[in-house]
């Protein structure tokens, strides 16, 4: 059992991959599922997908798994769930995300992704709630992530690891998602550090450098997933138009509400995409 004050990832000589392997062994023991094929991180608005993907084999509190932190926010469910799809694949659903803005370091942020890889998953599906820069987008709309801009000035990689990110958000997986829903739009995800929302000037900067989506989670996770050799699919739920694009002030309550309202539709979409992967 680990908690926010006692996490093996924080030890000076910790090897994050060895700790991820221990976490994967905990998951195998607690779920009875030796190997997972696909992993899914469910961000705000995407939670209901877990029920639609298949039959839940086991649900475990993330705090029972080595290296996982307690959830910082209400509404961020701290559980891991093993689901068997109708097609017979094992999906690990991660409902416990540590955000960069929590200030516990990037190792903790990407531990769930490294653990997913250590359970055997070869595909990592990352989802989030985010702000939209494109004025044609509506709150409640899901968009595929085509690429990212990492504005955290940090990396989950430690040491001289020169990982290629050319096709970070797999074209193959995006093609599958488009087959399931041809109306899906795509955009470049821009990760800010948060937890404050962006200023209108920052949103204009993100737009000028090629961003379409603003958020606080996915880019660092995607880099770690690629380092671990996984294929990545990213989805953002546009919960609001970004600051200054939307003329009214942003509130966390509005973001959560938009997520709740969109949840049935986008969760069903995600379940169909997972079945098609
Ligand atoms: N900016 C950053 N993160 C977010 C936003 C936003 O506008 N909406 C939901 N998460």
Coordinates of C-alpha atoms in Angstrom, one line a residue, residues 2 28 37 44 46 84 87 117 153 172 197 202 213 227 241 258 268-269:
X2 CA 1.4 3.3 -1.0
X28 CA -1.8 -9.8 -12.3
X37 CA -3.5 -6.4 -24.4
X44 CA -12.9 13.5 -17.5
X46 CA -14.8 9.2 -20.6
X84 CA -12.6 -8.8 -21.1
X87 CA -13.5 -10.4 -28.8
X117 CA 3.3 -1.6 -20.8
X153 CA 9.4 22.0 -20.4
X172 CA -2.9 3.1 -38.1
X197 CA -6.3 27.5 -17.2
X202 CA -1.4 31.8 -24.2
X213 CA -6.5 21.6 -28.2
X227 CA 9.4 4.9 -24.9
X241 CA -13.7 26.4 -25.9
X258 CA -19.7 19.2 -20.0
X268 CA -20.1 4.4 -26.5
X269 CA -17.8 5.7 -29.3

